[in-house]
XYZ file of C-alpha atoms in Angstrom:
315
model
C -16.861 22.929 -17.296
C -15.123 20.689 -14.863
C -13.807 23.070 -12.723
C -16.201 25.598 -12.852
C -16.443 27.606 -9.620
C -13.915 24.531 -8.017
C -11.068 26.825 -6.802
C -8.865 24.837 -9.295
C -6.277 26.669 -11.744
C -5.913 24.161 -14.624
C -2.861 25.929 -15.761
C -1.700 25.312 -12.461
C -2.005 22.160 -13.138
C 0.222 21.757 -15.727
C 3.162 21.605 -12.974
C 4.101 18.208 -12.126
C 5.326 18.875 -8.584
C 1.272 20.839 -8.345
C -0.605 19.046 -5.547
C -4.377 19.586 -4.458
C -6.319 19.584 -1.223
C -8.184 15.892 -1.023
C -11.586 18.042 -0.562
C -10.691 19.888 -3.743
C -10.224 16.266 -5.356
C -13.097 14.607 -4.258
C -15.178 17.723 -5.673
C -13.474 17.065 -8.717
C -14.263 13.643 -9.240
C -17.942 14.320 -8.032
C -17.991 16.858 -11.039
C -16.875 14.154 -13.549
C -18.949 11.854 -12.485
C -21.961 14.000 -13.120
C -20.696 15.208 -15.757
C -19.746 11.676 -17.581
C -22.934 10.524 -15.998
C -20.208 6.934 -15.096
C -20.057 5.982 -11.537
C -16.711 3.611 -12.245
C -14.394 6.258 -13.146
C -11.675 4.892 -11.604
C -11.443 1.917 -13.574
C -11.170 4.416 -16.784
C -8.251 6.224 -14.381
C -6.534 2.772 -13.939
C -6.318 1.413 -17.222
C -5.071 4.752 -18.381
C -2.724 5.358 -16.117
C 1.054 5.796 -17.471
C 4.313 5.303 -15.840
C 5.458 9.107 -17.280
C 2.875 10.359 -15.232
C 4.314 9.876 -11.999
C 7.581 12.122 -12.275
C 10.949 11.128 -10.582
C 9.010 8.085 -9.796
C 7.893 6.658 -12.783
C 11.530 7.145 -14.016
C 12.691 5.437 -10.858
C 10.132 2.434 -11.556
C 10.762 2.464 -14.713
C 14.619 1.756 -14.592
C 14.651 -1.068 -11.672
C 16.020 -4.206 -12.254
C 12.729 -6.342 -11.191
C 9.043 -5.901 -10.343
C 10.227 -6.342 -6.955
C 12.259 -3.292 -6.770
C 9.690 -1.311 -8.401
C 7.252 -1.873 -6.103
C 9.233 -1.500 -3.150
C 10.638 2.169 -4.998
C 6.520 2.794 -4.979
C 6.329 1.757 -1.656
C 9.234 4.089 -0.578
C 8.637 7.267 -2.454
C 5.192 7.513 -2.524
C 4.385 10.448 -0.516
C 6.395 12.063 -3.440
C 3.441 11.734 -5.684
C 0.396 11.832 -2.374
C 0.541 11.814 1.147
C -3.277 10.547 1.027
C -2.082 7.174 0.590
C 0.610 4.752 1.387
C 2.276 1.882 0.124
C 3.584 -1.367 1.734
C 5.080 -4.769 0.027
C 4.363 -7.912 2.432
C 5.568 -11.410 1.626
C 4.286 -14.117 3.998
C 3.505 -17.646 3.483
C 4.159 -18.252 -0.225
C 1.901 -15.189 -0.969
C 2.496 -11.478 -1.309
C 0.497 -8.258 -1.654
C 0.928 -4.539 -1.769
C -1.517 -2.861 1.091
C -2.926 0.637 0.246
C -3.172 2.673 3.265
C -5.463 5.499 3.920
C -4.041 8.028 5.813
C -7.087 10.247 5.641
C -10.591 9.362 4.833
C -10.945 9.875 1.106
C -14.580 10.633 1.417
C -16.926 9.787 -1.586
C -13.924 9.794 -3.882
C -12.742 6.431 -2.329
C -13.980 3.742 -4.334
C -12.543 5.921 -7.410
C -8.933 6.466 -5.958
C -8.901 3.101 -4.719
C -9.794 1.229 -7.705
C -8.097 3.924 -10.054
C -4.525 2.574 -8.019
C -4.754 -1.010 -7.816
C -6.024 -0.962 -11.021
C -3.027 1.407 -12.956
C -0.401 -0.254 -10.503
C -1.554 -3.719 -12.214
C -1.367 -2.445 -15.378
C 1.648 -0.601 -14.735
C 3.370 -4.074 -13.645
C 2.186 -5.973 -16.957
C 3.984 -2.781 -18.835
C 6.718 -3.026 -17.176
C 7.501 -6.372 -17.109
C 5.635 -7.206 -20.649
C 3.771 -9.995 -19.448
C 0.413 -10.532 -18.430
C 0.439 -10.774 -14.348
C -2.762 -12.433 -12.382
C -3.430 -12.216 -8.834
C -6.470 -10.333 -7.057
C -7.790 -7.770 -4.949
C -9.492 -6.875 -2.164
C -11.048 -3.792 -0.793
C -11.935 -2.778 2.193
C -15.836 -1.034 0.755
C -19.041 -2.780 -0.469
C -19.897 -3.723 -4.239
C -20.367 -0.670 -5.875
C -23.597 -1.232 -8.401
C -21.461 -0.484 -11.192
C -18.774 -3.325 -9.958
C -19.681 -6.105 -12.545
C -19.434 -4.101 -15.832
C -15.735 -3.953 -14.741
C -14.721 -7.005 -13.294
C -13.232 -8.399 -16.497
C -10.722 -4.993 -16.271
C -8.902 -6.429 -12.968
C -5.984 -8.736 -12.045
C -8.009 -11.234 -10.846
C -11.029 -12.341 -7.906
C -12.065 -8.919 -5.639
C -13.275 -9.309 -2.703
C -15.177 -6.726 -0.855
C -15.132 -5.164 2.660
C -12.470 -6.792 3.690
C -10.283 -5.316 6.460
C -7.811 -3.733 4.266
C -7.026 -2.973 0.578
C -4.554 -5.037 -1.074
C -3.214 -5.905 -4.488
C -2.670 -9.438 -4.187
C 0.617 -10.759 -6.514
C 1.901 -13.779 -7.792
C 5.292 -14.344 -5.792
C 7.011 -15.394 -8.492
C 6.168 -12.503 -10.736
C 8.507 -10.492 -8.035
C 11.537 -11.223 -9.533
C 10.832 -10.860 -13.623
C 13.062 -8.581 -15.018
C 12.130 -5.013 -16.198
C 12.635 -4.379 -19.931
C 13.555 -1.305 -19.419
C 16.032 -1.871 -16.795
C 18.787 0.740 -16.526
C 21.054 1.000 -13.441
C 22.131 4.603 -14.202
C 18.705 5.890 -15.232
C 17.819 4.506 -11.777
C 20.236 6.271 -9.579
C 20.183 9.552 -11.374
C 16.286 8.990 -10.635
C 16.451 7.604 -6.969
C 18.516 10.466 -5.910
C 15.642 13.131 -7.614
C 13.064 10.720 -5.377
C 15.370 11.244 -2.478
C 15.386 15.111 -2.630
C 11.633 15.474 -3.062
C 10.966 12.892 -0.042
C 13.333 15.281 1.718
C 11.578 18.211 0.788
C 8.113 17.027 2.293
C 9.760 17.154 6.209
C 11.218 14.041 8.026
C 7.592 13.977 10.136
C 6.218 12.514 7.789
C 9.137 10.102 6.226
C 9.837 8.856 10.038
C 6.020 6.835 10.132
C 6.860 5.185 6.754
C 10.490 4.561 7.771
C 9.186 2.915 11.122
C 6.703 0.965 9.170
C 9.353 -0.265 6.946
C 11.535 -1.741 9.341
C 8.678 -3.299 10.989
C 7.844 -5.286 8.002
C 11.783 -6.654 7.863
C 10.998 -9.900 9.328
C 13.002 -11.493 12.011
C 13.221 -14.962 11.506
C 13.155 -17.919 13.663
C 16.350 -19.780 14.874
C 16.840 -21.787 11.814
C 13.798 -21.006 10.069
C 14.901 -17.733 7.359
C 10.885 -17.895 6.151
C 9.280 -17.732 9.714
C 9.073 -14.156 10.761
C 8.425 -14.500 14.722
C 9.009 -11.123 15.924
C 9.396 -7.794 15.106
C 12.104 -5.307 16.146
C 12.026 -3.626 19.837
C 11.152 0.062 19.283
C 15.213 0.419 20.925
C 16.522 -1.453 17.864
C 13.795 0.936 15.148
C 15.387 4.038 17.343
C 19.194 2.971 16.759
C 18.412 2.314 12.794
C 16.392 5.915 12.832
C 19.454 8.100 14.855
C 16.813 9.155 17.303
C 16.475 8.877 20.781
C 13.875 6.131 21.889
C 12.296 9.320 23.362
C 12.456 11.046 20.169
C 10.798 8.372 18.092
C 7.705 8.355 20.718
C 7.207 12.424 20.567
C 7.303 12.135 17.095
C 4.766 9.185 16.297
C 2.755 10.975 19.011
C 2.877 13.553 16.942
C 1.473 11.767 13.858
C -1.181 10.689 15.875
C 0.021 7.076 16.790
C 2.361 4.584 19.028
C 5.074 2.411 18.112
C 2.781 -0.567 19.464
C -0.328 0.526 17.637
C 2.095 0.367 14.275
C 3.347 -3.088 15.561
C -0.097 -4.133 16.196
C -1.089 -3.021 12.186
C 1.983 -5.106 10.883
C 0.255 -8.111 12.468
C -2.269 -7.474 10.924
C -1.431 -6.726 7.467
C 0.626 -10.219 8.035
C -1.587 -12.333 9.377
C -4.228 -11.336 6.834
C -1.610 -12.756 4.246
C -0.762 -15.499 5.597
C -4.540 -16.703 6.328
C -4.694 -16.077 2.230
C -2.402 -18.144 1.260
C -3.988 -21.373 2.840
C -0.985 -23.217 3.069
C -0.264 -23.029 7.336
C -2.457 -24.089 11.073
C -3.693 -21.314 12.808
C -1.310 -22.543 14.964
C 1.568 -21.582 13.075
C 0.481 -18.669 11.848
C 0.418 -17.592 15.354
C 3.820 -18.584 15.872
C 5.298 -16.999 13.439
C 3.342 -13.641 14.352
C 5.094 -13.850 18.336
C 1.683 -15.241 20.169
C 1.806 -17.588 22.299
C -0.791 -20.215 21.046
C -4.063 -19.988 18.376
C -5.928 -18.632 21.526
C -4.473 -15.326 21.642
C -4.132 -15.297 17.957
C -7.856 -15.386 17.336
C -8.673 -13.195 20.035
C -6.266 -10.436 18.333
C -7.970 -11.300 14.876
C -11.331 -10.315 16.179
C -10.436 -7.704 17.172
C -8.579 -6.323 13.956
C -11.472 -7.319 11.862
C -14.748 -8.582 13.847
C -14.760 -11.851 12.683
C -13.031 -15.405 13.358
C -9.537 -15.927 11.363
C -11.732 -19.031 9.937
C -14.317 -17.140 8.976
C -11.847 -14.975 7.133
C -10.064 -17.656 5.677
C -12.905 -20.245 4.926
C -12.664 -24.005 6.934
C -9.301 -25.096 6.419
């Protein structure tokens, strides 16, 4: 009854490497909702979700030594698993998050495949780890109506349309252990990761890759917390093997710049940094390489439409 007349073979399905067209999804969930006659389906996806479920990855996750390199394996080898979406640790400030990035409009199924992540990531952490971990989220749509019969089933305050989605984590809880911690498991599994993210095309691996590098941060003279600058697109080229040619032709041909990527890293940053509460606007926009507050703020509004104190609240 789900799939009725949906174009979707649910013993094709049954394959773990199977993928499906986002429009197919979104029908799908548009089904189920009707169907279920429950709006907040992804909260039901979230709290169900189980490590097993996501393959090589899972297994990869699974066997890591900390939270930390769990995420950052889920950060790495997620187009294995969707190329919809996209992962990205930042630690600024005394605070860290992990940004979900749309790569395509996900249509009406948003709000589900948003909240169905964040949500089974969380839960997927307090599995792993075995502890109960707090921190928040924020999303980048309005309240949905059905928000508030679900609130209790999150890791903490959500905001809404904010200028990104984020999981927002406890610092500390970066570097609990794993209980199931295996070094072995985790190679044997990294190198399966490794052959599927090879599999999908370099294209696609060299935006990620680029990204990743960007959010190494380059720290001040002195200073190892104080990420001032980011890495000349010469330096990303010579850690790539490409050509600084190369690298533009390609990112030109995913449809973006190495500045526009730089640009998004400030961002992602600065809307960290403003979270955690704990710096001047002034040296927040020192350590993101502007000049003065000025600029700073003038670069927020534009990101986002708003002041960063109206973001941040009076400080």
């Amino acid at each position: 009854e789900l799939v009725a007349g949906l174009d979707v073979d649910l013993a094709a399905l049954a394959d773990p490497a199977a993928r499906l067209p986002l429009s197919r999804v979104e029908a799908l969930i548009e089904r189920a909702r009707a169907l279920t006659r429950e709006p907040g389906l992804g909260f039901y996806l979230g709290l169900k979700m189980r490590i097993s479920a996501h393959g090589y990855l899972g297994f990869a996750a699974m066997s890591a030594g900390t939270l930390r390199e769990a995420v950052e394996l889920a950060a790495r080898y997620a187009p294995t698993r969707t190329t919809a979406l996209a992962l990205r640790l930042h630690e600024a400030g005394g605070s860290a998050s992990l940004v979900i990035e749309e790569r395509t409009p996900l249509g009406r199924a948003r709000d589900v495949l948003i909240f169905g992540l964040a949500v089974g990531l969380w839960q997927l952490g307090c599995a792993l780890t075995g502890r109960p971990l707090t921190g928040g989220l924020d999303v980048a749509f309005p309240e949905p109506d059905y928000f508030q019969r679900f609130a209790h089933a999150t890791p903490g305050p959500v905001r809404f349309g904010q200028p990104l989605h984020q999981l927002l984590l406890d610092p500390g809880a970066l570097d609990l252990p794993l209980t199931m911690a295996d070094p072995v498991a985790l190679r044997l599994a990294r190198e399966s990761c490794e052959r599927e993210l090879d599999a999908l095309g370099s294209r696609e691996q060299l935006v990620e890759r680029t990204r990743a590098l960007l959010a190494e941060p380059l720290p001040l003279s002195g200073v190892p917390e104080a990420p001032a600058s980011f890495r000349t697109i010469e330096e990303v080229a010579k850690r790539l093997h490409v050509s600084v040619r190369t690298l533009k032709r390609r990112l030109a041909e995913e449809g973006t710049t190495y500045s526009e990527l730089v640009d998004a890293e400030r961002r992602e940053r600065a809307l960290l940094l403003l979270r955690s509460g704990d710096l001047t606007l002034a040296e927040i926009a020192d350590r993101l390489g502007y000049s003065d507050a000025a600029n700073f703020t003038r670069a927020f509004r534009r990101w986002t439409g708003v002041a960063p104190t109206e973001y941040a609240g009076p400080r």
